[in-house]
XYZ file of C-alpha atoms in Angstrom:
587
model
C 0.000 0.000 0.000
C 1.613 3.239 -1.239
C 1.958 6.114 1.172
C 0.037 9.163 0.029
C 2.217 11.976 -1.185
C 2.103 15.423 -2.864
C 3.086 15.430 -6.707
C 1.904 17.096 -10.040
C -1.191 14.964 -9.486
C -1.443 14.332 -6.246
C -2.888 15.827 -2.615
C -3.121 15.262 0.501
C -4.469 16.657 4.393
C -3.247 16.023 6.924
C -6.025 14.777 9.653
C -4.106 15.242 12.476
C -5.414 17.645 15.593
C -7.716 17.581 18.172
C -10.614 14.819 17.532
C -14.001 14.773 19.561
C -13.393 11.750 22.016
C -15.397 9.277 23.966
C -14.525 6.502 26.129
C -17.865 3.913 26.089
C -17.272 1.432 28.705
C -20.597 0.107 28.284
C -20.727 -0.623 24.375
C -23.826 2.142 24.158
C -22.028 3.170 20.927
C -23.166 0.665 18.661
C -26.543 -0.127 19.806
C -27.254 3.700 19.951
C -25.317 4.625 16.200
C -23.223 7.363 17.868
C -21.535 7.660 14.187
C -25.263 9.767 13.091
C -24.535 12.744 15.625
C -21.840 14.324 17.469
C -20.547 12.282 20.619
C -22.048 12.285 23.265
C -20.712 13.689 26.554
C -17.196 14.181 23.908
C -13.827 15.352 25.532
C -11.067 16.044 22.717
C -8.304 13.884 21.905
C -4.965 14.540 20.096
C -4.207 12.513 17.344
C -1.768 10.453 16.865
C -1.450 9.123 20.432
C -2.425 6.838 22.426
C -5.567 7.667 24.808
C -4.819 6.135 27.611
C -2.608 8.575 29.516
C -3.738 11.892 27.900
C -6.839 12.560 30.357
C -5.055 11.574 33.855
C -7.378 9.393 34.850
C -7.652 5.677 35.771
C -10.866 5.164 33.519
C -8.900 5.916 30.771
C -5.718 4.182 31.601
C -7.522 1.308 32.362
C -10.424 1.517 30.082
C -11.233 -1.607 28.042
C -13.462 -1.726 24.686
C -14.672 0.950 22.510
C -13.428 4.332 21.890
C -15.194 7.029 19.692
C -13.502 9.719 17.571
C -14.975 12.627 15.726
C -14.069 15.105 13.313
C -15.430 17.468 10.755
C -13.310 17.084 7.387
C -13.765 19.762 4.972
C -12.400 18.064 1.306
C -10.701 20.709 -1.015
C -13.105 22.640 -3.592
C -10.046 21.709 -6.010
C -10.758 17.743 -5.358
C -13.881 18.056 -7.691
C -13.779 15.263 -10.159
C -10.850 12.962 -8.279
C -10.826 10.189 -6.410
C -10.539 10.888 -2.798
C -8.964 8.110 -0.059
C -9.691 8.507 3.732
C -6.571 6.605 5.276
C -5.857 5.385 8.718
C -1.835 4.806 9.391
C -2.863 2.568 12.352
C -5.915 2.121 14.834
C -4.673 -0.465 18.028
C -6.348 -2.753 17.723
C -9.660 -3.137 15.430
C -11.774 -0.224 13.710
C -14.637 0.510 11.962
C -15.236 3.918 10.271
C -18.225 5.973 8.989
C -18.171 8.969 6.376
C -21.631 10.925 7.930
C -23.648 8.098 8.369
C -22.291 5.724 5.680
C -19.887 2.528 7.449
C -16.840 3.034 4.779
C -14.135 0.558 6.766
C -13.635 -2.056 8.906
C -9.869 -3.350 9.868
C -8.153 -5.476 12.449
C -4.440 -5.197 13.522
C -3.461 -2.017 15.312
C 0.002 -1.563 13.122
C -0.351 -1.248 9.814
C -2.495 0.965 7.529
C -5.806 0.909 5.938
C -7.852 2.961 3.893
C -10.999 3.764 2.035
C -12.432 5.257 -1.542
C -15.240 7.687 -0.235
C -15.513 9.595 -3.386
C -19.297 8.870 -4.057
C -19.720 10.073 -0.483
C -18.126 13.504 -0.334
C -18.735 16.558 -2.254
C -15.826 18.833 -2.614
C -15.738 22.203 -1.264
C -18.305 20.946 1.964
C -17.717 19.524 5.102
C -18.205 15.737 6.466
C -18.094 13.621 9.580
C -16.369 11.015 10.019
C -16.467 9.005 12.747
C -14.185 6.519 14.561
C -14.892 3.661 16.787
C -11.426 1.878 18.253
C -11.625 -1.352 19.821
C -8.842 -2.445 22.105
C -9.248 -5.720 23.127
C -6.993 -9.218 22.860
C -9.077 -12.312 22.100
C -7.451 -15.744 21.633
C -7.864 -15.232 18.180
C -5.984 -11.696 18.076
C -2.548 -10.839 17.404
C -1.148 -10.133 19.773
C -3.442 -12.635 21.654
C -5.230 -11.970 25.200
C -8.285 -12.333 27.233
C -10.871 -10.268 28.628
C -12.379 -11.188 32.241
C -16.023 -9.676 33.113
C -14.924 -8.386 36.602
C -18.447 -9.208 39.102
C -19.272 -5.855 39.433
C -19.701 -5.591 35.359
C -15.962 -3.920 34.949
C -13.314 -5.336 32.199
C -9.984 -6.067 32.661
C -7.725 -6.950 30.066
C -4.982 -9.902 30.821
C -2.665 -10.213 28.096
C 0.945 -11.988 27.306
C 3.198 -9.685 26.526
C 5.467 -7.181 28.827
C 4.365 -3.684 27.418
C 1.469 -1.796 27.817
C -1.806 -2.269 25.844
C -1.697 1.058 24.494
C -4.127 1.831 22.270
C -5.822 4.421 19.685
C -5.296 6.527 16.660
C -1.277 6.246 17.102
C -0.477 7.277 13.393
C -1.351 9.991 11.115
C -4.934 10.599 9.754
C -4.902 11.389 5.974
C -7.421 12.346 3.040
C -5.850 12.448 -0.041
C -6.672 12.528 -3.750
C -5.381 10.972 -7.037
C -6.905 10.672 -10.954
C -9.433 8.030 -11.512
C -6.596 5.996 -13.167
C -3.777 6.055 -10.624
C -0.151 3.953 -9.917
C -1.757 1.255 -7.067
C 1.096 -0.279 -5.919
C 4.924 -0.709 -6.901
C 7.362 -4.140 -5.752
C 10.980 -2.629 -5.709
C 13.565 -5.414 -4.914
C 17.556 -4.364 -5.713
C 20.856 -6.523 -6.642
C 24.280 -5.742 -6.611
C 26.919 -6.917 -9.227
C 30.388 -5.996 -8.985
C 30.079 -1.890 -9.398
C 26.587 -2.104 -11.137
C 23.392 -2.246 -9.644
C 20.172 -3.673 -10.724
C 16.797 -2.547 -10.062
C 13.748 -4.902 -10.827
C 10.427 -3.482 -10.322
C 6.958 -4.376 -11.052
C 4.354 -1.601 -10.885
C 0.516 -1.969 -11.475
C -1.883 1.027 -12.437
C -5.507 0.839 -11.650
C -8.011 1.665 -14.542
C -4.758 2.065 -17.114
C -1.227 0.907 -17.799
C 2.363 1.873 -17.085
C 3.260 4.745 -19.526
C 7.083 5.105 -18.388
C 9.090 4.068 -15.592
C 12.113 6.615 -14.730
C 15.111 6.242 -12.241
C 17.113 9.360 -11.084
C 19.799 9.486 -8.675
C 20.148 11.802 -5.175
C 21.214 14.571 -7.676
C 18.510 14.172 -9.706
C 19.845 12.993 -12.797
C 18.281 10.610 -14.958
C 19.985 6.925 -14.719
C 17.503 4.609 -16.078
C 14.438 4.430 -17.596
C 11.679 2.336 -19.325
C 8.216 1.767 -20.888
C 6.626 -1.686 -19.250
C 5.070 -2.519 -16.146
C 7.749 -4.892 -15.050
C 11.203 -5.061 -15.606
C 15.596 -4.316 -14.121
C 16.875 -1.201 -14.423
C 20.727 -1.947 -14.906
C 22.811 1.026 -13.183
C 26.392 0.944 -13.895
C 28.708 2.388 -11.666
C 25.488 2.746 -8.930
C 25.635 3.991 -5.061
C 24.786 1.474 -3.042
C 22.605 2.272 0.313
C 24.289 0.450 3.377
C 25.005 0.834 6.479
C 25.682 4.288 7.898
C 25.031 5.804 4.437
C 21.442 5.781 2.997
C 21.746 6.662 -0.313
C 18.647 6.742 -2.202
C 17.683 6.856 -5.546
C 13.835 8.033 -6.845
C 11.831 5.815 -9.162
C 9.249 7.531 -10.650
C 5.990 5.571 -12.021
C 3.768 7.456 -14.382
C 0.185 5.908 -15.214
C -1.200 6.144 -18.920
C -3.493 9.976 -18.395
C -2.019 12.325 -15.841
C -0.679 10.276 -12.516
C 2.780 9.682 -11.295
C 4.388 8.697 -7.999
C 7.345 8.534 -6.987
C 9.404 6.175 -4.821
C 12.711 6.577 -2.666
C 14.763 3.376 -3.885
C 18.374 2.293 -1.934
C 20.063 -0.105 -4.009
C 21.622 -3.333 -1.436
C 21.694 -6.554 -1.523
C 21.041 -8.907 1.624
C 22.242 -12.513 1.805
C 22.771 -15.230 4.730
C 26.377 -17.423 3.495
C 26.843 -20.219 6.313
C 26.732 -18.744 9.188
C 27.367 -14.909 8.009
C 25.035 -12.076 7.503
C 25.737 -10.180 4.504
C 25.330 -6.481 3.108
C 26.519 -5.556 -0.517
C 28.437 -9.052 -0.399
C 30.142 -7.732 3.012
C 29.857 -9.300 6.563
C 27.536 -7.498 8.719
C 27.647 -7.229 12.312
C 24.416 -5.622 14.078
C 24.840 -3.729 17.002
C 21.638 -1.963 18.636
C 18.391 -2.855 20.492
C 15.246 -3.718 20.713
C 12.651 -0.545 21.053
C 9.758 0.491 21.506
C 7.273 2.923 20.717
C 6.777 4.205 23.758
C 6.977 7.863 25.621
C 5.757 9.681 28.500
C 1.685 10.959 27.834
C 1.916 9.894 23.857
C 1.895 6.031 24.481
C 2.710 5.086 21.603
C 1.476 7.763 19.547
C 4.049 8.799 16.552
C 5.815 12.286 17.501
C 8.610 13.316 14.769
C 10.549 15.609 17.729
C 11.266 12.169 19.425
C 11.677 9.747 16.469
C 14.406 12.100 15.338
C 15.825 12.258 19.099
C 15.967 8.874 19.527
C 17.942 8.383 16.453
C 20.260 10.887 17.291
C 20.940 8.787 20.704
C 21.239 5.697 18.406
C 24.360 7.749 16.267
C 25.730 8.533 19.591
C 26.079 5.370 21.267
C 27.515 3.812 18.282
C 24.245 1.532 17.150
C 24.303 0.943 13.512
C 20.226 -1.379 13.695
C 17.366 -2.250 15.672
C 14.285 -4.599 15.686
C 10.888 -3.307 15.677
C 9.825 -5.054 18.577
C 6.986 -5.847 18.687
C 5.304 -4.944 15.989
C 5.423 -2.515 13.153
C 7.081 0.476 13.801
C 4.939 4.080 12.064
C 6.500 3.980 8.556
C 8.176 7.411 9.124
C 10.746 5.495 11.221
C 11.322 3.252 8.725
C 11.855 6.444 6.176
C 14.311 7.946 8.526
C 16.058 4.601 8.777
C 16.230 4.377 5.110
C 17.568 8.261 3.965
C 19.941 7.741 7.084
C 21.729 4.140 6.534
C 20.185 2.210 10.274
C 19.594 -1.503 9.864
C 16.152 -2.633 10.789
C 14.726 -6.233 11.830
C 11.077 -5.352 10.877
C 8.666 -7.790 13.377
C 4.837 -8.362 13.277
C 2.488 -8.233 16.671
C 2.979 -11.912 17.413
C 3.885 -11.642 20.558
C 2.805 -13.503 23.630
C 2.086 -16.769 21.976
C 3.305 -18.771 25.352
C 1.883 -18.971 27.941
C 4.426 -20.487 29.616
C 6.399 -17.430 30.093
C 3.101 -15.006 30.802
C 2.421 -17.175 33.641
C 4.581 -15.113 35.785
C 3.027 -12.174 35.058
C -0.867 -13.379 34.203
C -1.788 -16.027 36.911
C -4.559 -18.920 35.893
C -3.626 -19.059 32.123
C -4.305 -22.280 30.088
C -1.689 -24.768 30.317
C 0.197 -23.736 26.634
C -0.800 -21.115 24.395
C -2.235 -24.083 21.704
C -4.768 -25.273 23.730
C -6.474 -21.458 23.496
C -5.712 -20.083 19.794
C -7.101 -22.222 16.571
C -7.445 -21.086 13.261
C -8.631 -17.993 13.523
C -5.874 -16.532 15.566
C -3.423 -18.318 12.615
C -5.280 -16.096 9.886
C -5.057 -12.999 11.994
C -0.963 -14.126 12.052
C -1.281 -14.505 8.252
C -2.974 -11.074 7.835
C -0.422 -9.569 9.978
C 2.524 -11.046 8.273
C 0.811 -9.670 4.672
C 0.491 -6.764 5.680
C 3.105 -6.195 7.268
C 5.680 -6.980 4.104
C 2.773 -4.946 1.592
C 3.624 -1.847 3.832
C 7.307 -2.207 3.796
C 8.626 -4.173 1.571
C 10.616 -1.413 -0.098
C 12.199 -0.053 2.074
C 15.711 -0.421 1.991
C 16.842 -0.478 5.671
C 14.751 -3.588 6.540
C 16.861 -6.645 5.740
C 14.847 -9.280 7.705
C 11.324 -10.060 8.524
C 11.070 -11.126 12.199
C 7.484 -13.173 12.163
C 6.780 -13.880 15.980
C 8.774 -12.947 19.421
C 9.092 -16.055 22.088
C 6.942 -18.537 20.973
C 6.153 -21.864 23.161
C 8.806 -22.953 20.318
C 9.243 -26.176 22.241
C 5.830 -27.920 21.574
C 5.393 -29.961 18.233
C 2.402 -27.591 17.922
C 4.349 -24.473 17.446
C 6.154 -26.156 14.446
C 2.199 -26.953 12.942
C 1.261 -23.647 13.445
C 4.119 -21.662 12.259
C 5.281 -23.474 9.555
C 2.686 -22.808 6.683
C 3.382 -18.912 7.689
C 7.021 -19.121 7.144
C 6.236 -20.290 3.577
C 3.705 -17.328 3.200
C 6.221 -15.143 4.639
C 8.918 -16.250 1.744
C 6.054 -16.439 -0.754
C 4.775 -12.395 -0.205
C 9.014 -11.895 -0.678
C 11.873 -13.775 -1.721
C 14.540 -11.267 -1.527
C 14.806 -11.349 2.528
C 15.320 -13.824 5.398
C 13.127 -14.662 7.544
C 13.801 -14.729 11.415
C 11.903 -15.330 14.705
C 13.389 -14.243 18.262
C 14.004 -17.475 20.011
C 13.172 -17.337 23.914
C 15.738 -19.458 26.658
C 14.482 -22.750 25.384
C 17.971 -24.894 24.492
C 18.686 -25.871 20.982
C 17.689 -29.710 21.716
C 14.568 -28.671 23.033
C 13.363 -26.457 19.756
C 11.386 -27.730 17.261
C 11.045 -25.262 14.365
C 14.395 -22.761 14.270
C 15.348 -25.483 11.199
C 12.665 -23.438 9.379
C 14.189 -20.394 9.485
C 17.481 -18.243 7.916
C 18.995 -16.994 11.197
C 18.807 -18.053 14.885
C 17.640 -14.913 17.040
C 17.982 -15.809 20.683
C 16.362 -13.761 23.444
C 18.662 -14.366 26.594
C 18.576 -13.229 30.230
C 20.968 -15.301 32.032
C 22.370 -13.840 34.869
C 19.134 -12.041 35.084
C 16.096 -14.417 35.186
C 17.943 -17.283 35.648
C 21.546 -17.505 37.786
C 20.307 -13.999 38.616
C 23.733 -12.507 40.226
C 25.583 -15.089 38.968
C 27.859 -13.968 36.243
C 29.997 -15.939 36.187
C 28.164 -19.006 35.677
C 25.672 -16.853 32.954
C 28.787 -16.032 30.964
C 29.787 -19.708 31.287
C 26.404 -21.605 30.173
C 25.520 -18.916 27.357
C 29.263 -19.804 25.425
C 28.514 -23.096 25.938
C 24.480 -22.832 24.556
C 25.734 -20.709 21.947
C 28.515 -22.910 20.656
C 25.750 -25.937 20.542
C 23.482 -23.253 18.030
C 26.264 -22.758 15.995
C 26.941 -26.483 15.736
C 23.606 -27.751 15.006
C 22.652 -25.181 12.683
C 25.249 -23.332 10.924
C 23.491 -20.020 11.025
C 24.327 -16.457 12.052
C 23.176 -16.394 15.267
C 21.877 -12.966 16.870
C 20.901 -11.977 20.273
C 17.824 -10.081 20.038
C 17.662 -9.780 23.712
C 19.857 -9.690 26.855
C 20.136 -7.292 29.479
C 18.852 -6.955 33.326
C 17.169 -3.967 35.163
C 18.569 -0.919 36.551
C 16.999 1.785 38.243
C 18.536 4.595 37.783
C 20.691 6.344 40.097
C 20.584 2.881 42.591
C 23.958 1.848 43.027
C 26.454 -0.872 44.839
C 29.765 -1.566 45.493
C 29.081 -4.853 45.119
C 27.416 -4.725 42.092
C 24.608 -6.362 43.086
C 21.164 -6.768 40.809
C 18.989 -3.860 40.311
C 22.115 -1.517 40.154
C 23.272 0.231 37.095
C 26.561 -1.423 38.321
C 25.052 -5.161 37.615
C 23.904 -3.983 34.394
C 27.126 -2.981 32.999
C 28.734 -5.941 34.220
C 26.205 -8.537 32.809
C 26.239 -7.015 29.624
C 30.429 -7.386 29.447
C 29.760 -10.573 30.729
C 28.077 -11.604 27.519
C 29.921 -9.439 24.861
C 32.568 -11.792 26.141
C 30.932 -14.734 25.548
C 29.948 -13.154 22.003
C 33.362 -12.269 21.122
C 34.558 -15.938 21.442
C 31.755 -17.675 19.228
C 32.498 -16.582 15.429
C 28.943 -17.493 14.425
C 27.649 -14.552 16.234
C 26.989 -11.398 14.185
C 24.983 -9.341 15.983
C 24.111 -8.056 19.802
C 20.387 -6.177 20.208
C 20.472 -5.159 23.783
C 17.079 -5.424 25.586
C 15.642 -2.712 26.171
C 16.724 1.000 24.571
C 14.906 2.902 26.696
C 12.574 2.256 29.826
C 9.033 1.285 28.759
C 5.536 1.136 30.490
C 3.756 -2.225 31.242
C 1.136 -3.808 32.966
C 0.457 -3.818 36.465
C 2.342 -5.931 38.356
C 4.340 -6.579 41.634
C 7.627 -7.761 39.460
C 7.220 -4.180 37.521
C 7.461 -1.183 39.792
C 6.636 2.034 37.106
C 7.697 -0.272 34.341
C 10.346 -2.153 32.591
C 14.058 -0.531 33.532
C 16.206 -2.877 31.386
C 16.650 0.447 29.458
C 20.039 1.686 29.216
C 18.340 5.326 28.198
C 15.713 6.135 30.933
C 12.249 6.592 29.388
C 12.842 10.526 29.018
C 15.957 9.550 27.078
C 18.597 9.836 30.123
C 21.755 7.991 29.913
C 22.539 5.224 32.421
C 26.241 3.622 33.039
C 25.146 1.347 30.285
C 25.058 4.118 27.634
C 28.094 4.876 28.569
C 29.715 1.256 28.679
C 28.155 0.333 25.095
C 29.318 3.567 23.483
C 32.951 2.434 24.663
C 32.232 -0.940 22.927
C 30.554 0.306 19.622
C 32.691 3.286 18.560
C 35.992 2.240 20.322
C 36.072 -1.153 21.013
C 34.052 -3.206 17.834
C 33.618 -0.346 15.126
C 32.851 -2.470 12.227
């Protein structure tokens, strides 16, 4: 799905503002058809962000179900006789959307886009509604998965399997934009690299007409390719290849038969997996970062470009050259960023907290494994995810791997049933990238599926959740585990996860857990158990920065394995993996 942009014959509006906004914790909404009038007993609400922590109080916070948002949209006077698209960048975690009193969308999956023609519906130069409502809830058969308990008083509470907050809402940008009746509907970049030249193979579809030209330009603008069918490579001698720490980008330009064009940033790259190396442009890469999240103080995880651009400037300064999009999709401007500035991204659908055997700890009374609660429908909502996950991104040039699921009961022959017909529709929707899953503290004899896929990502927290203060023996057994990966598979291996928690400003001589002492130390512990296995290529430190959860004695204001504090301060960590990544392993 193309992002809307502004060319010769295109326009777009921006959405964004204050909405009208109702929490309805008693599902009047529906039954009542809120969507024909203005909202009842309506508050306003920013958008993007999430809702949760923008009113300061625990009804919100807390709230679970339906949300209603409201706006008046005034459509151009210009827009008469074009088609005109009412898009959603994300709505956590279902929607359904009316233009007046006309339903125009329904979607489910709160990270990726969707969007609707309401031409017939709006007349240009006046004024319409439209009207949101949000759902939030996890079902079984949602990804992520969860369950709702009716509390005996009538209240809802949400338990769910994964160790972030459920925030929700309209997290991305709003837009209504408007193209020709025949318009460029979607373009499939993919790139190759031989010797000095580049190739470019593309495949481009127009709705209502055909291809009329295809044109390539370079950063400079000058023309470097071109060509006249739908399909086809684009050889480029002498090209500029994107990679690492240098995002160059080329523009590919589509023009539709009548009056449309679009145009598409393009970094030529190539990504392959030899043995057990990771390669870039033929060139072994090593990835040094984190896992994130999208998550700040009031905004949730509501998009802000002030912060995105922040955060990557603390990414440059502590030497990272990636990151994984845990745990989900990431708003598409990061990956934009990413691209035009040469960071590495693991891109990851919402399948997270698929077992139960970890959530245990932090949901009591859940079903014995996660496959005695999800069935098929909770495999197509995987499916739908995974789709649309590599339809929004697949060209952009900073994602090199699709990560399909994070710490899956991965030791149960039903894990290996379930996932493996979406591994093969994960290589079907694209061929040119491997395919990953991050692996949680199960040992290699015990996993039945990591066979499946191109690289072993391990999530591990020795020394932390188990031999917690025990470094020594950590740093022993996770050499020794990762040795036995190596063996058995032959892959790169990377470690998506490691890291402990350290409240800031707590300290010890002794170094003992909970200090930002212990945190430096376990991380040394395993860079030196990295540095002595050569089938490692990569180290993703959990967590970047501190994140919200659940409630929950084990979580006191959160998840501190962040070496930046949630506002973005610095603990010793910072510090101790800036040493390592610009002085000690610059790659």
């Amino acid at each position: 799905m193309l992002r809307p942009q502004e060319t010769p014959s295109r326009e777009r509006v921006s959405l964004n503002g204050l909405w009208a906004f109702a929490l309805d914790p008693g599902d009047r909404g529906r039954a009542e058809e809120w969507w024909r009038g203005p909202l009842p007993d309506a508050s306003e609400m920013p958008v993007p962000a999430s809702f949760n922590d923008v009113p300061a109080t625990r009804d919100a916070h807390d709230h679970v179900g339906d949300v209603w948002y409201q706006r008046q949209v005034r459509v151009p006077a210009g827009w008469e006789g074009r088609r005109v698209v009412l898009r959603f960048d994300a709505a956590a975690h279902r929607a359904v959307v009316w233009w007046n009193d006309v339903e125009v969308a329904r979607h489910e999956g709160g990270y990726t886009p969707f969007e609707c023609d309401v031409t017939s519906l709006v007349r240009p130069g006046e004024a319409g509604r439209v009207t949101v409502v949000v759902d939030n809830r996890l079902t079984p058969a949602s990804i992520p998965p969860g369950i709702v308990d009716v509390l005996p008083d009538g209240r809802r509470r949400q338990r769910y399997f994964h160790d972030f907050f459920n925030y929700a809402g309209l997290h991305r940008a709003v837009w209504l934009y408007a193209t020709p009746h025949t318009y460029v509907e979607d373009i499939t970049v993919t790139t190759s690299v031989h010797g000095t030249s580049g190739q470019v193979h593309y495949r481009a579809s127009v709705a209502g007409g055909e291809v009329a030209e295809v044109v390539l330009r370079d950063a400079e603008g000058v023309e470097r390719a071109r060509a006249a069918t739908a399909s086809g490579t684009l050889d480029v001698p002498d090209a500029s290849l994107w990679q690492p720490g240098h995002g160059y980008l080329y523009r590919l330009e589509v023009r539709a038969e009548g009056s449309d064009s679009y145009e598409l940033p393009v970094g030529i790259r190539s990504v392959a997996v030899d043995g057990d190396r990771f390669l870039i442009n033929g060139e072994p890469f090593y990835f040094r970062g984190f896992g994130k999240h999208e998550d700040n103080p009031v905004r949730g995880k509501g998009h802000d470009d002030v912060l995105m651009v922040h955060d990557f400037a603390l990414l440059e300064w502590i030497g990272a050259n990636s990151f994984r999009t845990s745990h989900y999709p990431y708003a598409e401007e990061v990956l934009e960023y990413a691209d035009r500035h040469g960071i590495v991204v693991i891109d990851e659908t919402p399948a997270v907290g698929l077992n139960f055997e970890i959530a245990h700890t932090l949901v009591p009374g859940d079903p014995p494994h996660i496959f005695a609660a999800i069935d098929d429908a909770t495999q197509a909502a995987h499916l739908r995810a995974i789709e649309e996950l590599v339809a929004r991104d697949k060209n952009h040039p900073s994602v090199v791997m699709w990560s399909i699921a994070n710490e899956p009961d991965s030791a149960r022959p039903e894990c290996r049933t379930y996932f493996e017909p979406l591994v093969h529709a994960a290589r079907a929707a694209d061929t040119s990238r491997p395919i990953c899953f991050a692996q949680v503290q199960l040992p290699p004899a015990q996993d039945v599926m990591s066979d499946l896929f191109d690289v072993i990502c391990l999530n591990r927290y020795n020394g932390w959740y188990i031999d917690t203060g025990d470094l020594v023996t950590a740093e022993r057994e996770l050499e020794a585990e990762l040795h036995e990966w190596a063996r058995l598979h032959g892959k790169p291996i990377i470690i998506t996860e490691y890291g402990a928690d350290a409240i800031p400003g707590v300290h010890s001589v002794s170094a003992g857990p909970w200090t930002e002492e212990y945190q430096v130390e376990l991380l040394e512990a395993f860079h030196r158990a990295f540095d002595r296995v050569e089938s490692v290529v990569g180290e993703h430190v959990w967590n970047f920065a501190d994140f919200a959860t659940g409630y929950g004695v084990n979580r006191v204001d959160g998840n501190k394995k962040g070496v930046f504090t949630r506002d973005r301060r610095p603990k010793a960590a910072a510090h101790a993996l800036r040493r390592r990544w610009t002085e000690e392993k610059a790659v």
